[in-house]
Amino acid sequence: MSSRELKNDRILRAFLRQEVDRTPLWMMRQAGRYLAEYREVRAQAGSFMDLCRSPELAARVTLQPLERYDLDAAILFSDILTVPDAMGLGLSFATGEGPVFAKRIQSAADIDALPQPGANNELKYVMDAVRACRQELAGQVPLIGFTGSPWTLATYMIEGGSSKTFAASKTLVYDQPEAAHRLLAKLADTVADYLTGQVEAGAQALMIFDTWGGTLDPERYRDFSLAYMARIIEALPREAEGRRVPVTVFTKGGGQWLEAIAECGCDAVGLDWTTSLADARRRIGDRVALQGNLDPCMLHAKPDVIRREVARCLEEFGHGPGHIFNLGHGIQPETPPEHVAAFVEAVHELSPGYHGRAAATSTA
Ligand code: 1CP
């Protein structure tokens, strides 16, 4: 079999709401600090960015969760902040702490001076990591490429790192909306090129992480976050290797805007645990697939509680295709790996009942 031939396309089928035998599953941040083998490679690499810059090490950690668990996708090991770093802001991570930028955006002049790094220039190391992941995966499961949304990236660039209030980023939006739009447009165009590069390098599905979109009011969410995600999606190649490349949009805290998100051109909408899958399916399930949405804190609970909650999520979505099982946000570093095993086992054992011919005919 050629290394490009997929042995498991369950997730690509589910993204297009096609029939599957069981609900496909992956976990946001599935490669990371909850795995001892990740911490080992991270220490060997020296810094987080050195790990991202080494295609061989990035591919190795991308595959680590798949060696432990029978998951239906791999997600490229990298970070959303590679883009602002390549724009010259100088990203670093202290071990166990959040990201810090050496420079931050403080004025309209800073925005106009920002360069637009190319997928095959400053960000070529990410494309090399995509190619290395595909090589190592050898068709085992599809590879998901990703980016941060323009708004989410902008918050880190303006705040200089993580934030609780987003005061500086929101002040730019409120006081200088034109400058904010120029920054978001620049980011959208850079990110569209970045994702296109990932598809050309071998990414088989894409995800846009809009982690901080839910901090905006409804009108500004639409104009300063969603509009730029739509602009990116419009610019993307939607087919590669003879198949559609599905795009998932995940706005954390975006439950009240699902109808608008489903219209942005995406194939799937990611949900956090504050929206019920039943409600989301009723509202937008005839247009897009749904990804989610177990609270990542649930993985700290006892395995029998985890199993019961998996059953509840499956029952909430109900019968038929169009569900990709995931957490409602990234897995936490303190998560016991054996609880993840219980989670995966529960999805494998309980979900086939919601698929197949009998299930399809029972769908209203
Ligand atoms: O010290 C370390 O080892 C760094 C920890 C770490 C890891 C494992 C960071 C720093 N990033 C990553 C990998 C990562 N980040 C992936 C890899 C693929 C995977 O297995 O899923 C992905 C998809 C991301 C995406 C990412 N980075 C997001 C969006 C998703 C989300 O969780 O909301 C965000 C907001 C970031 C920023 C970031 N990078 C790292 C940290 C600790 C953070 C969050 C900082 C904050 O809370 O503001």
mmCIF file of C-alpha atoms and ligand atoms in Angstrom:
data_model
loop_
_atom_site.group_PDB
_atom_site.id
_atom_site.type_symbol
_atom_site.label_atom_id
_atom_site.label_comp_id
_atom_site.label_asym_id
_atom_site.label_seq_id
_atom_site.Cartn_x
_atom_site.Cartn_y
_atom_site.Cartn_z
ATOM 1 C CA MET A 1 0.000 0.000 0.000
ATOM 2 C CA SER A 2 1.339 3.473 -0.830
ATOM 3 C CA SER A 3 2.122 5.587 2.215
ATOM 4 C CA ARG A 4 -0.401 8.190 0.999
ATOM 5 C CA GLU A 5 -3.295 5.707 1.024
ATOM 6 C CA LEU A 6 -5.499 6.113 4.086
ATOM 7 C CA LYS A 7 -6.215 3.039 6.190
ATOM 8 C CA ASN A 8 -8.747 4.840 8.396
ATOM 9 C CA ASP A 9 -10.855 7.615 6.860
ATOM 10 C CA ARG A 10 -13.629 7.502 9.481
ATOM 11 C CA ILE A 11 -13.057 11.082 10.567
ATOM 12 C CA LEU A 12 -12.994 12.499 7.032
ATOM 13 C CA ARG A 13 -16.303 10.752 6.375
ATOM 14 C CA ALA A 14 -17.836 12.087 9.589
ATOM 15 C CA PHE A 15 -16.716 15.654 8.785
ATOM 16 C CA LEU A 16 -18.787 15.351 5.590
ATOM 17 C CA ARG A 17 -21.684 13.749 7.515
ATOM 18 C CA GLN A 18 -21.255 10.460 5.685
ATOM 19 C CA GLU A 19 -21.983 7.059 7.224
ATOM 20 C CA VAL A 20 -19.441 5.563 9.616
ATOM 21 C CA ASP A 21 -19.263 2.399 11.738
ATOM 22 C CA ARG A 22 -18.547 4.231 14.993
ATOM 23 C CA THR A 23 -18.021 7.810 16.137
ATOM 24 C CA PRO A 24 -14.496 8.965 15.267
ATOM 25 C CA LEU A 25 -12.461 10.414 18.110
ATOM 26 C CA TRP A 26 -9.457 12.652 18.651
ATOM 27 C CA MET A 27 -8.557 15.027 21.482
ATOM 28 C CA MET A 28 -7.539 18.651 21.320
ATOM 29 C CA ARG A 29 -3.927 18.927 22.576
ATOM 30 C CA GLN A 30 -3.652 15.140 22.421
ATOM 31 C CA ALA A 31 0.138 15.348 22.215
ATOM 32 C CA GLY A 32 1.453 17.125 25.273
ATOM 33 C CA ARG A 33 2.432 17.312 28.865
ATOM 34 C CA TYR A 34 0.046 14.650 30.272
ATOM 35 C CA LEU A 35 2.256 12.093 28.472
ATOM 36 C CA ALA A 36 5.606 11.196 30.102
ATOM 37 C CA GLU A 37 7.041 10.348 26.686
ATOM 38 C CA TYR A 38 6.192 13.888 25.512
ATOM 39 C CA ARG A 39 7.932 15.457 28.521
ATOM 40 C CA GLU A 40 10.990 13.379 27.702
ATOM 41 C CA VAL A 41 11.222 14.565 24.073
ATOM 42 C CA ARG A 42 10.446 18.136 25.177
ATOM 43 C CA ALA A 43 13.411 18.002 27.581
ATOM 44 C CA GLN A 44 15.612 16.538 24.876
ATOM 45 C CA ALA A 45 14.616 19.319 22.445
ATOM 46 C CA GLY A 46 15.583 22.036 24.946
ATOM 47 C CA SER A 47 12.785 24.505 24.284
ATOM 48 C CA PHE A 48 9.231 24.218 23.046
ATOM 49 C CA MET A 49 10.076 26.182 19.888
ATOM 50 C CA ASP A 50 13.102 23.954 19.202
ATOM 51 C CA LEU A 51 10.714 21.013 19.388
ATOM 52 C CA CYS A 52 8.370 22.688 16.878
ATOM 53 C CA ARG A 53 11.319 23.566 14.609
ATOM 54 C CA SER A 54 12.584 19.985 14.408
ATOM 55 C CA PRO A 55 10.448 18.060 11.878
ATOM 56 C CA GLU A 56 11.748 14.763 13.227
ATOM 57 C CA LEU A 57 10.892 15.513 16.882
ATOM 58 C CA ALA A 58 7.597 17.218 15.985
ATOM 59 C CA ALA A 59 6.571 14.113 14.017
ATOM 60 C CA ARG A 60 7.636 11.866 16.878
ATOM 61 C CA VAL A 61 5.414 13.656 19.432
ATOM 62 C CA THR A 62 2.551 13.936 16.923
ATOM 63 C CA LEU A 63 2.469 10.129 16.805
ATOM 64 C CA GLN A 64 2.887 9.516 20.557
ATOM 65 C CA PRO A 65 -0.823 9.638 21.498
ATOM 66 C CA LEU A 66 -1.602 7.234 18.631
ATOM 67 C CA GLU A 67 0.851 4.704 20.023
ATOM 68 C CA ARG A 68 -1.078 4.654 23.295
ATOM 69 C CA TYR A 69 -4.639 5.074 22.063
ATOM 70 C CA ASP A 70 -6.649 4.046 19.012
ATOM 71 C CA LEU A 71 -7.527 7.575 17.876
ATOM 72 C CA ASP A 72 -8.947 8.482 14.469
ATOM 73 C CA ALA A 73 -6.717 11.466 13.650
ATOM 74 C CA ALA A 74 -3.333 12.961 14.350
ATOM 75 C CA ILE A 75 -2.933 16.694 14.813
ATOM 76 C CA LEU A 76 0.287 18.333 13.755
ATOM 77 C CA PHE A 77 2.474 19.115 16.730
ATOM 78 C CA SER A 78 3.088 22.849 16.548
ATOM 79 C CA ASP A 79 1.457 25.935 18.044
ATOM 80 C CA ILE A 80 -0.871 28.690 16.912
ATOM 81 C CA LEU A 81 1.783 31.232 17.954
ATOM 82 C CA THR A 82 4.266 30.230 15.238
ATOM 83 C CA VAL A 83 2.606 32.864 13.027
ATOM 84 C CA PRO A 84 3.141 35.904 15.295
ATOM 85 C CA ASP A 85 6.648 34.585 15.995
ATOM 86 C CA ALA A 86 7.357 34.567 12.247
ATOM 87 C CA MET A 87 6.014 38.139 12.108
ATOM 88 C CA GLY A 88 9.025 39.079 14.207
ATOM 89 C CA LEU A 89 7.520 39.212 17.720
ATOM 90 C CA GLY A 90 9.971 36.713 19.249
ATOM 91 C CA LEU A 91 8.067 33.897 20.997
ATOM 92 C CA SER A 92 9.385 31.982 23.977
ATOM 93 C CA PHE A 93 7.908 29.640 26.607
ATOM 94 C CA ALA A 94 9.236 29.223 30.107
ATOM 95 C CA THR A 95 8.770 25.556 31.161
ATOM 96 C CA GLY A 96 5.307 25.051 32.597
ATOM 97 C CA GLU A 97 4.308 28.642 31.877
ATOM 98 C CA GLY A 98 2.450 30.461 29.151
ATOM 99 C CA PRO A 99 3.843 32.091 26.021
ATOM 100 C CA VAL A 100 5.755 35.381 26.139
ATOM 101 C CA PHE A 101 6.552 37.697 23.230
ATOM 102 C CA ALA A 102 9.703 39.836 23.242
ATOM 103 C CA LYS A 103 7.843 42.543 21.316
ATOM 104 C CA ARG A 104 4.175 43.388 21.244
ATOM 105 C CA ILE A 105 1.825 45.467 19.086
ATOM 106 C CA GLN A 106 1.297 48.856 20.702
ATOM 107 C CA SER A 107 0.255 51.191 17.913
ATOM 108 C CA ALA A 108 -1.212 51.461 14.433
ATOM 109 C CA ALA A 109 2.341 52.072 13.186
ATOM 110 C CA ASP A 110 3.415 48.708 14.671
ATOM 111 C CA ILE A 111 0.566 47.060 12.733
ATOM 112 C CA ASP A 112 1.516 48.674 9.442
ATOM 113 C CA ALA A 113 5.167 47.674 9.910
ATOM 114 C CA LEU A 114 4.347 43.962 10.490
ATOM 115 C CA PRO A 115 5.751 41.680 7.796
ATOM 116 C CA GLN A 116 3.645 38.889 6.268
ATOM 117 C CA PRO A 117 5.665 35.693 6.594
ATOM 118 C CA GLY A 118 5.242 33.039 3.906
ATOM 119 C CA ALA A 119 4.321 29.399 4.435
ATOM 120 C CA ASN A 120 7.304 28.350 2.374
ATOM 121 C CA ASN A 121 9.739 30.919 3.763
ATOM 122 C CA GLU A 122 9.766 31.879 7.446
ATOM 123 C CA LEU A 123 7.216 29.159 8.255
ATOM 124 C CA LYS A 124 8.757 26.448 6.107
ATOM 125 C CA TYR A 125 9.751 24.505 9.231
ATOM 126 C CA VAL A 126 6.042 23.921 9.909
ATOM 127 C CA MET A 127 5.515 22.604 6.360
ATOM 128 C CA ASP A 128 8.540 20.316 6.856
ATOM 129 C CA ALA A 129 6.913 19.028 10.066
ATOM 130 C CA VAL A 130 3.662 18.339 8.156
ATOM 131 C CA ARG A 131 5.616 16.344 5.554
ATOM 132 C CA ALA A 132 7.474 14.420 8.280
ATOM 133 C CA CYS A 133 4.181 13.598 10.063
ATOM 134 C CA ARG A 134 2.616 12.265 6.860
ATOM 135 C CA GLN A 135 5.673 10.148 6.225
ATOM 136 C CA GLU A 136 5.625 8.682 9.741
ATOM 137 C CA LEU A 137 1.856 8.165 9.775
ATOM 138 C CA ALA A 138 2.063 6.136 6.566
ATOM 139 C CA GLY A 139 -1.691 6.411 6.078
ATOM 140 C CA GLN A 140 -2.633 5.158 9.560
ATOM 141 C CA VAL A 141 -5.054 8.070 10.157
ATOM 142 C CA PRO A 142 -5.548 11.534 8.597
ATOM 143 C CA LEU A 143 -3.385 14.463 9.675
ATOM 144 C CA ILE A 144 -5.113 17.632 10.888
ATOM 145 C CA GLY A 145 -3.364 20.949 10.222
ATOM 146 C CA PHE A 146 -4.345 24.042 12.178
ATOM 147 C CA THR A 147 -4.058 27.734 12.924
ATOM 148 C CA GLY A 148 -5.272 30.234 15.463
ATOM 149 C CA SER A 149 -8.022 32.577 14.326
ATOM 150 C CA PRO A 150 -6.906 36.131 13.477
ATOM 151 C CA TRP A 151 -8.659 37.499 16.592
ATOM 152 C CA THR A 152 -7.087 34.888 18.888
ATOM 153 C CA LEU A 153 -3.613 35.532 17.425
ATOM 154 C CA ALA A 154 -4.154 39.303 17.680
ATOM 155 C CA THR A 155 -4.900 39.037 21.417
ATOM 156 C CA TYR A 156 -1.524 37.382 22.075
ATOM 157 C CA MET A 157 0.265 39.911 19.858
ATOM 158 C CA ILE A 158 -1.316 42.918 21.571
ATOM 159 C CA GLU A 159 -1.183 41.586 25.144
ATOM 160 C CA GLY A 160 2.342 40.198 24.702
ATOM 161 C CA GLY A 161 1.156 36.787 25.982
ATOM 162 C CA SER A 162 -1.849 35.267 27.742
ATOM 163 C CA SER A 163 -4.449 37.524 29.306
ATOM 164 C CA LYS A 164 -7.393 37.331 31.671
ATOM 165 C CA THR A 165 -9.227 40.503 30.616
ATOM 166 C CA PHE A 166 -8.006 41.156 27.052
ATOM 167 C CA ALA A 167 -8.042 44.832 28.017
ATOM 168 C CA ALA A 168 -5.349 45.978 25.564
ATOM 169 C CA SER A 169 -6.774 44.022 22.590
ATOM 170 C CA LYS A 170 -10.329 45.169 23.255
ATOM 171 C CA THR A 171 -9.170 48.769 23.721
ATOM 172 C CA LEU A 172 -7.680 48.647 20.218
ATOM 173 C CA VAL A 173 -11.004 47.335 18.863
ATOM 174 C CA TYR A 174 -13.011 50.011 20.712
ATOM 175 C CA ASP A 175 -10.724 53.022 20.173
ATOM 176 C CA GLN A 176 -9.112 52.271 16.810
ATOM 177 C CA PRO A 177 -11.374 49.838 14.935
ATOM 178 C CA GLU A 178 -9.732 50.663 11.590
ATOM 179 C CA ALA A 179 -6.288 49.735 12.908
ATOM 180 C CA ALA A 180 -7.729 46.538 14.433
ATOM 181 C CA HIS A 181 -9.251 45.644 11.054
ATOM 182 C CA ARG A 182 -5.887 46.215 9.326
ATOM 183 C CA LEU A 183 -4.195 43.861 11.789
ATOM 184 C CA LEU A 184 -6.891 41.188 11.430
ATOM 185 C CA ALA A 185 -6.837 41.421 7.615
ATOM 186 C CA LYS A 186 -3.057 41.005 7.597
ATOM 187 C CA LEU A 187 -3.354 38.003 9.903
ATOM 188 C CA ALA A 188 -6.175 36.479 7.834
ATOM 189 C CA ASP A 189 -4.133 36.691 4.635
ATOM 190 C CA THR A 190 -1.017 35.309 6.327
ATOM 191 C CA VAL A 191 -3.012 32.482 7.894
ATOM 192 C CA ALA A 192 -4.753 31.614 4.598
ATOM 193 C CA ASP A 193 -1.323 31.211 2.996
ATOM 194 C CA TYR A 194 -0.111 29.230 6.041
ATOM 195 C CA LEU A 195 -3.041 26.776 5.885
ATOM 196 C CA THR A 196 -2.749 26.477 2.101
ATOM 197 C CA GLY A 197 0.915 25.566 2.618
ATOM 198 C CA GLN A 198 -0.098 22.922 5.177
ATOM 199 C CA VAL A 199 -2.568 21.368 2.718
ATOM 200 C CA GLU A 200 0.078 21.361 -0.022
ATOM 201 C CA ALA A 201 2.491 19.699 2.428
ATOM 202 C CA GLY A 202 -0.075 16.976 3.272
ATOM 203 C CA ALA A 203 -2.615 18.162 5.870
ATOM 204 C CA GLN A 204 -5.905 16.293 5.206
ATOM 205 C CA ALA A 205 -8.237 18.359 7.403
ATOM 206 C CA LEU A 206 -7.906 21.811 8.951
ATOM 207 C CA MET A 207 -8.987 23.401 12.194
ATOM 208 C CA ILE A 208 -9.193 27.079 13.150
ATOM 209 C CA PHE A 209 -8.828 27.593 16.914
ATOM 210 C CA ASP A 210 -10.752 30.702 17.928
ATOM 211 C CA THR A 211 -9.993 30.235 21.595
ATOM 212 C CA TRP A 212 -10.743 33.829 22.562
ATOM 213 C CA GLY A 213 -13.597 34.707 20.162
ATOM 214 C CA GLY A 214 -16.085 34.066 22.962
ATOM 215 C CA THR A 215 -14.724 37.029 24.935
ATOM 216 C CA LEU A 216 -16.242 39.491 22.413
ATOM 217 C CA ASP A 217 -19.759 40.932 22.356
ATOM 218 C CA PRO A 218 -22.032 39.521 19.613
ATOM 219 C CA GLU A 219 -21.555 42.311 17.080
ATOM 220 C CA ARG A 220 -17.806 42.502 17.490
ATOM 221 C CA TYR A 221 -17.554 38.700 17.414
ATOM 222 C CA ARG A 222 -19.193 38.792 13.990
ATOM 223 C CA ASP A 223 -17.119 41.704 12.640
ATOM 224 C CA PHE A 224 -13.714 41.139 14.287
ATOM 225 C CA SER A 225 -13.521 37.345 14.547
ATOM 226 C CA LEU A 226 -16.015 35.400 12.446
ATOM 227 C CA ALA A 227 -15.678 37.626 9.353
ATOM 228 C CA TYR A 228 -11.935 36.969 9.222
ATOM 229 C CA MET A 229 -12.352 33.212 9.625
ATOM 230 C CA ALA A 230 -14.797 33.306 6.696
ATOM 231 C CA ARG A 231 -12.231 35.272 4.670
ATOM 232 C CA ILE A 232 -9.596 32.599 5.362
ATOM 233 C CA ILE A 233 -11.895 29.704 4.462
ATOM 234 C CA GLU A 234 -12.858 31.365 1.191
ATOM 235 C CA ALA A 235 -9.184 31.481 0.187
ATOM 236 C CA LEU A 236 -8.390 27.824 0.981
ATOM 237 C CA PRO A 237 -7.990 24.906 -1.408
ATOM 238 C CA ARG A 238 -10.856 22.595 -0.499
ATOM 239 C CA GLU A 239 -9.567 19.451 -2.148
ATOM 240 C CA ALA A 240 -6.296 17.542 -2.019
ATOM 241 C CA GLU A 241 -5.328 14.028 -3.097
ATOM 242 C CA GLY A 242 -8.801 13.655 -4.624
ATOM 243 C CA ARG A 243 -10.684 14.332 -1.364
ATOM 244 C CA ARG A 244 -12.306 17.312 0.298
ATOM 245 C CA VAL A 245 -10.186 18.950 2.982
ATOM 246 C CA PRO A 246 -12.767 19.661 5.709
ATOM 247 C CA VAL A 247 -12.393 22.778 7.847
ATOM 248 C CA THR A 248 -13.525 22.935 11.491
ATOM 249 C CA VAL A 249 -14.129 26.247 13.258
ATOM 250 C CA PHE A 250 -13.964 26.178 17.044
ATOM 251 C CA THR A 251 -14.968 29.327 18.912
ATOM 252 C CA LYS A 252 -14.673 28.605 22.611
ATOM 253 C CA GLY A 253 -17.731 30.149 24.253
ATOM 254 C CA GLY A 254 -19.411 30.585 20.862
ATOM 255 C CA GLY A 255 -22.523 28.506 21.633
ATOM 256 C CA GLN A 256 -24.935 31.386 21.221
ATOM 257 C CA TRP A 257 -23.649 32.142 17.699
ATOM 258 C CA LEU A 258 -23.813 28.645 16.203
ATOM 259 C CA GLU A 259 -26.116 29.596 13.308
ATOM 260 C CA ALA A 260 -23.721 32.340 12.190
ATOM 261 C CA ILE A 261 -20.667 30.095 12.599
ATOM 262 C CA ALA A 262 -22.308 27.346 10.521
ATOM 263 C CA GLU A 263 -22.658 29.869 7.666
ATOM 264 C CA CYS A 264 -18.966 30.859 7.545
ATOM 265 C CA GLY A 265 -17.988 28.222 4.985
ATOM 266 C CA CYS A 266 -16.757 25.582 7.440
ATOM 267 C CA ASP A 267 -17.619 21.866 7.255
ATOM 268 C CA ALA A 268 -17.704 21.329 11.017
ATOM 269 C CA VAL A 269 -18.265 23.385 14.147
ATOM 270 C CA GLY A 270 -16.334 22.654 17.331
ATOM 271 C CA LEU A 271 -18.322 22.889 20.581
ATOM 272 C CA ASP A 272 -17.226 23.398 24.147
ATOM 273 C CA TRP A 273 -19.177 21.708 26.955
ATOM 274 C CA THR A 274 -21.409 24.711 27.669
ATOM 275 C CA THR A 275 -23.564 23.907 24.622
ATOM 276 C CA SER A 276 -25.468 20.637 24.475
ATOM 277 C CA LEU A 277 -24.884 18.489 21.409
ATOM 278 C CA ALA A 278 -28.651 17.986 21.143
ATOM 279 C CA ASP A 279 -29.259 21.727 20.991
ATOM 280 C CA ALA A 280 -26.411 22.251 18.500
ATOM 281 C CA ARG A 281 -27.634 19.416 16.282
ATOM 282 C CA ARG A 282 -31.152 20.781 16.246
ATOM 283 C CA ARG A 283 -29.880 24.250 15.330
ATOM 284 C CA ILE A 284 -27.140 23.523 12.751
ATOM 285 C CA GLY A 285 -26.781 19.746 12.380
ATOM 286 C CA ASP A 286 -28.441 19.740 8.965
ATOM 287 C CA ARG A 287 -25.633 21.970 7.592
ATOM 288 C CA VAL A 288 -22.385 21.018 9.329
ATOM 289 C CA ALA A 289 -20.776 18.263 11.356
ATOM 290 C CA LEU A 290 -20.334 18.789 15.099
ATOM 291 C CA GLN A 291 -17.135 18.187 17.028
ATOM 292 C CA GLY A 292 -16.985 17.882 20.807
ATOM 293 C CA ASN A 293 -17.719 18.270 23.590
ATOM 294 C CA LEU A 294 -16.738 16.496 26.831
ATOM 295 C CA ASP A 295 -15.450 18.854 29.535
ATOM 296 C CA PRO A 296 -11.677 18.130 29.745
ATOM 297 C CA CYS A 297 -12.055 18.208 33.568
ATOM 298 C CA MET A 298 -14.249 15.115 33.190
ATOM 299 C CA LEU A 299 -11.053 13.141 32.502
ATOM 300 C CA HIS A 300 -10.053 13.699 36.134
ATOM 301 C CA ALA A 301 -13.217 11.881 37.252
ATOM 302 C CA LYS A 302 -13.441 8.134 37.942
ATOM 303 C CA PRO A 303 -13.417 5.894 34.838
ATOM 304 C CA ASP A 304 -17.022 4.741 35.411
ATOM 305 C CA VAL A 305 -18.133 8.390 35.566
ATOM 306 C CA ILE A 306 -16.212 9.092 32.339
ATOM 307 C CA ARG A 307 -17.986 6.172 30.676
ATOM 308 C CA ARG A 308 -21.377 7.415 31.802
ATOM 309 C CA GLU A 309 -20.628 10.898 30.445
ATOM 310 C CA VAL A 310 -19.477 9.479 27.105
ATOM 311 C CA ALA A 311 -22.820 7.663 26.926
ATOM 312 C CA ARG A 312 -24.603 10.929 27.706
ATOM 313 C CA CYS A 313 -22.735 12.813 24.932
ATOM 314 C CA LEU A 314 -23.535 10.065 22.420
ATOM 315 C CA GLU A 315 -27.183 10.052 23.431
ATOM 316 C CA GLU A 316 -27.329 13.845 23.182
ATOM 317 C CA PHE A 317 -26.079 13.801 19.595
ATOM 318 C CA GLY A 318 -28.327 10.844 18.859
ATOM 319 C CA HIS A 319 -28.281 8.451 15.928
ATOM 320 C CA GLY A 320 -26.592 8.967 12.584
ATOM 321 C CA PRO A 321 -23.410 10.515 11.203
ATOM 322 C CA GLY A 322 -21.937 14.002 11.562
ATOM 323 C CA HIS A 323 -20.435 13.705 15.052
ATOM 324 C CA ILE A 324 -16.703 13.780 15.773
ATOM 325 C CA PHE A 325 -16.091 12.944 19.411
ATOM 326 C CA ASN A 326 -13.647 15.289 21.137
ATOM 327 C CA LEU A 327 -13.149 17.204 24.344
ATOM 328 C CA GLY A 328 -14.681 20.664 24.630
ATOM 329 C CA HIS A 329 -11.172 22.168 24.957
ATOM 330 C CA GLY A 330 -7.595 20.915 25.245
ATOM 331 C CA ILE A 331 -6.664 18.018 27.496
ATOM 332 C CA GLN A 332 -5.055 19.207 30.730
ATOM 333 C CA PRO A 333 -1.459 18.413 31.717
ATOM 334 C CA GLU A 334 -2.561 16.752 35.008
ATOM 335 C CA THR A 335 -4.874 14.243 33.254
ATOM 336 C CA PRO A 336 -4.130 10.610 34.214
ATOM 337 C CA PRO A 337 -3.274 8.749 30.974
ATOM 338 C CA GLU A 338 -5.243 5.677 32.152
ATOM 339 C CA HIS A 339 -8.382 7.816 32.328
ATOM 340 C CA VAL A 340 -7.808 8.728 28.688
ATOM 341 C CA ALA A 341 -7.712 4.989 27.951
ATOM 342 C CA ALA A 342 -11.114 4.591 29.670
ATOM 343 C CA PHE A 343 -12.479 7.506 27.644
ATOM 344 C CA VAL A 344 -11.291 6.046 24.318
ATOM 345 C CA GLU A 345 -12.588 2.581 25.229
ATOM 346 C CA ALA A 346 -16.012 3.987 26.120
ATOM 347 C CA VAL A 347 -16.310 5.793 22.767
ATOM 348 C CA HIS A 348 -15.258 2.622 20.940
ATOM 349 C CA GLU A 349 -17.661 0.375 22.808
ATOM 350 C CA LEU A 350 -20.694 2.609 23.083
ATOM 351 C CA SER A 351 -20.756 4.525 19.800
ATOM 352 C CA PRO A 352 -21.354 1.752 17.193
ATOM 353 C CA GLY A 353 -24.964 1.534 18.419
ATOM 354 C CA TYR A 354 -25.529 5.025 17.058
ATOM 355 C CA HIS A 355 -24.371 4.123 13.545
ATOM 356 C CA GLY A 356 -24.891 1.450 10.927
ATOM 357 C CA ARG A 357 -28.047 0.551 9.010
ATOM 358 C CA ALA A 358 -30.310 -0.050 11.976
ATOM 359 C CA ALA A 359 -29.316 3.294 13.454
ATOM 360 C CA ALA A 360 -29.699 5.103 10.124
ATOM 361 C CA THR A 361 -33.283 3.911 9.696
ATOM 362 C CA SER A 362 -34.180 4.907 13.244
ATOM 363 C CA THR A 363 -33.076 8.519 12.612
ATOM 364 C CA ALA A 364 -36.066 10.792 12.461
HETATM 365 O O1 1CP B 1 5.887 23.522 27.766
HETATM 366 C C1 1CP B 1 5.306 22.920 26.847
HETATM 367 O O2 1CP B 1 5.524 21.744 26.558
HETATM 368 C C2 1CP B 1 4.339 23.732 26.056
HETATM 369 C C3 1CP B 1 2.910 23.310 26.154
HETATM 370 C C4 1CP B 1 2.270 23.473 24.788
HETATM 371 C C5 1CP B 1 1.900 22.438 23.915
HETATM 372 C C6 1CP B 1 2.012 20.962 24.152
HETATM 373 C C7 1CP B 1 2.007 24.686 24.128
HETATM 374 C C8 1CP B 1 2.273 26.042 24.625
HETATM 375 N N1 1CP B 1 1.482 24.398 22.888
HETATM 376 C C9 1CP B 1 1.400 23.053 22.714
HETATM 377 C C10 1CP B 1 0.950 22.340 21.515
HETATM 378 C C11 1CP B 1 -0.267 22.819 20.823
HETATM 379 N N2 1CP B 1 -0.873 24.038 20.949
HETATM 380 C C12 1CP B 1 -0.967 22.087 19.865
HETATM 381 C C13 1CP B 1 -0.443 20.735 19.374
HETATM 382 C C14 1CP B 1 -1.273 19.739 18.810
HETATM 383 C C15 1CP B 1 -2.194 18.996 19.759
HETATM 384 O O3 1CP B 1 -1.778 17.958 20.301
HETATM 385 O O4 1CP B 1 -3.380 19.393 19.864
HETATM 386 C C16 1CP B 1 -2.067 22.862 19.451
HETATM 387 C C17 1CP B 1 -3.172 22.516 18.472
HETATM 388 C C18 1CP B 1 -1.988 24.101 20.126
HETATM 389 C C19 1CP B 1 -2.930 25.208 19.930
HETATM 390 C C20 1CP B 1 -2.902 26.378 20.833
HETATM 391 N N3 1CP B 1 -1.832 26.997 21.406
HETATM 392 C C21 1CP B 1 -4.049 27.134 21.185
HETATM 393 C C22 1CP B 1 -5.442 26.853 20.643
HETATM 394 C C23 1CP B 1 -6.107 25.747 21.324
HETATM 395 C C24 1CP B 1 -6.415 25.932 22.774
HETATM 396 O O5 1CP B 1 -5.980 25.093 23.572
HETATM 397 O O6 1CP B 1 -7.123 26.908 23.097
HETATM 398 C C25 1CP B 1 -3.658 28.181 22.020
HETATM 399 C C26 1CP B 1 -4.532 29.239 22.656
HETATM 400 C C27 1CP B 1 -2.242 28.085 22.162
HETATM 401 C C28 1CP B 1 -1.361 29.011 22.902
HETATM 402 C C29 1CP B 1 -0.527 28.279 23.859
HETATM 403 N N4 1CP B 1 0.574 27.558 23.528
HETATM 404 C C30 1CP B 1 1.083 26.939 24.632
HETATM 405 C C31 1CP B 1 0.262 27.276 25.740
HETATM 406 C C32 1CP B 1 0.487 26.834 27.154
HETATM 407 C C33 1CP B 1 -0.772 28.088 25.229
HETATM 408 C C34 1CP B 1 -1.964 28.615 26.000
HETATM 409 C C35 1CP B 1 -1.659 29.874 26.692
HETATM 410 C C36 1CP B 1 -2.932 30.540 27.192
HETATM 411 O O7 1CP B 1 -3.715 29.890 27.913
HETATM 412 O O8 1CP B 1 -3.115 31.711 26.870
#
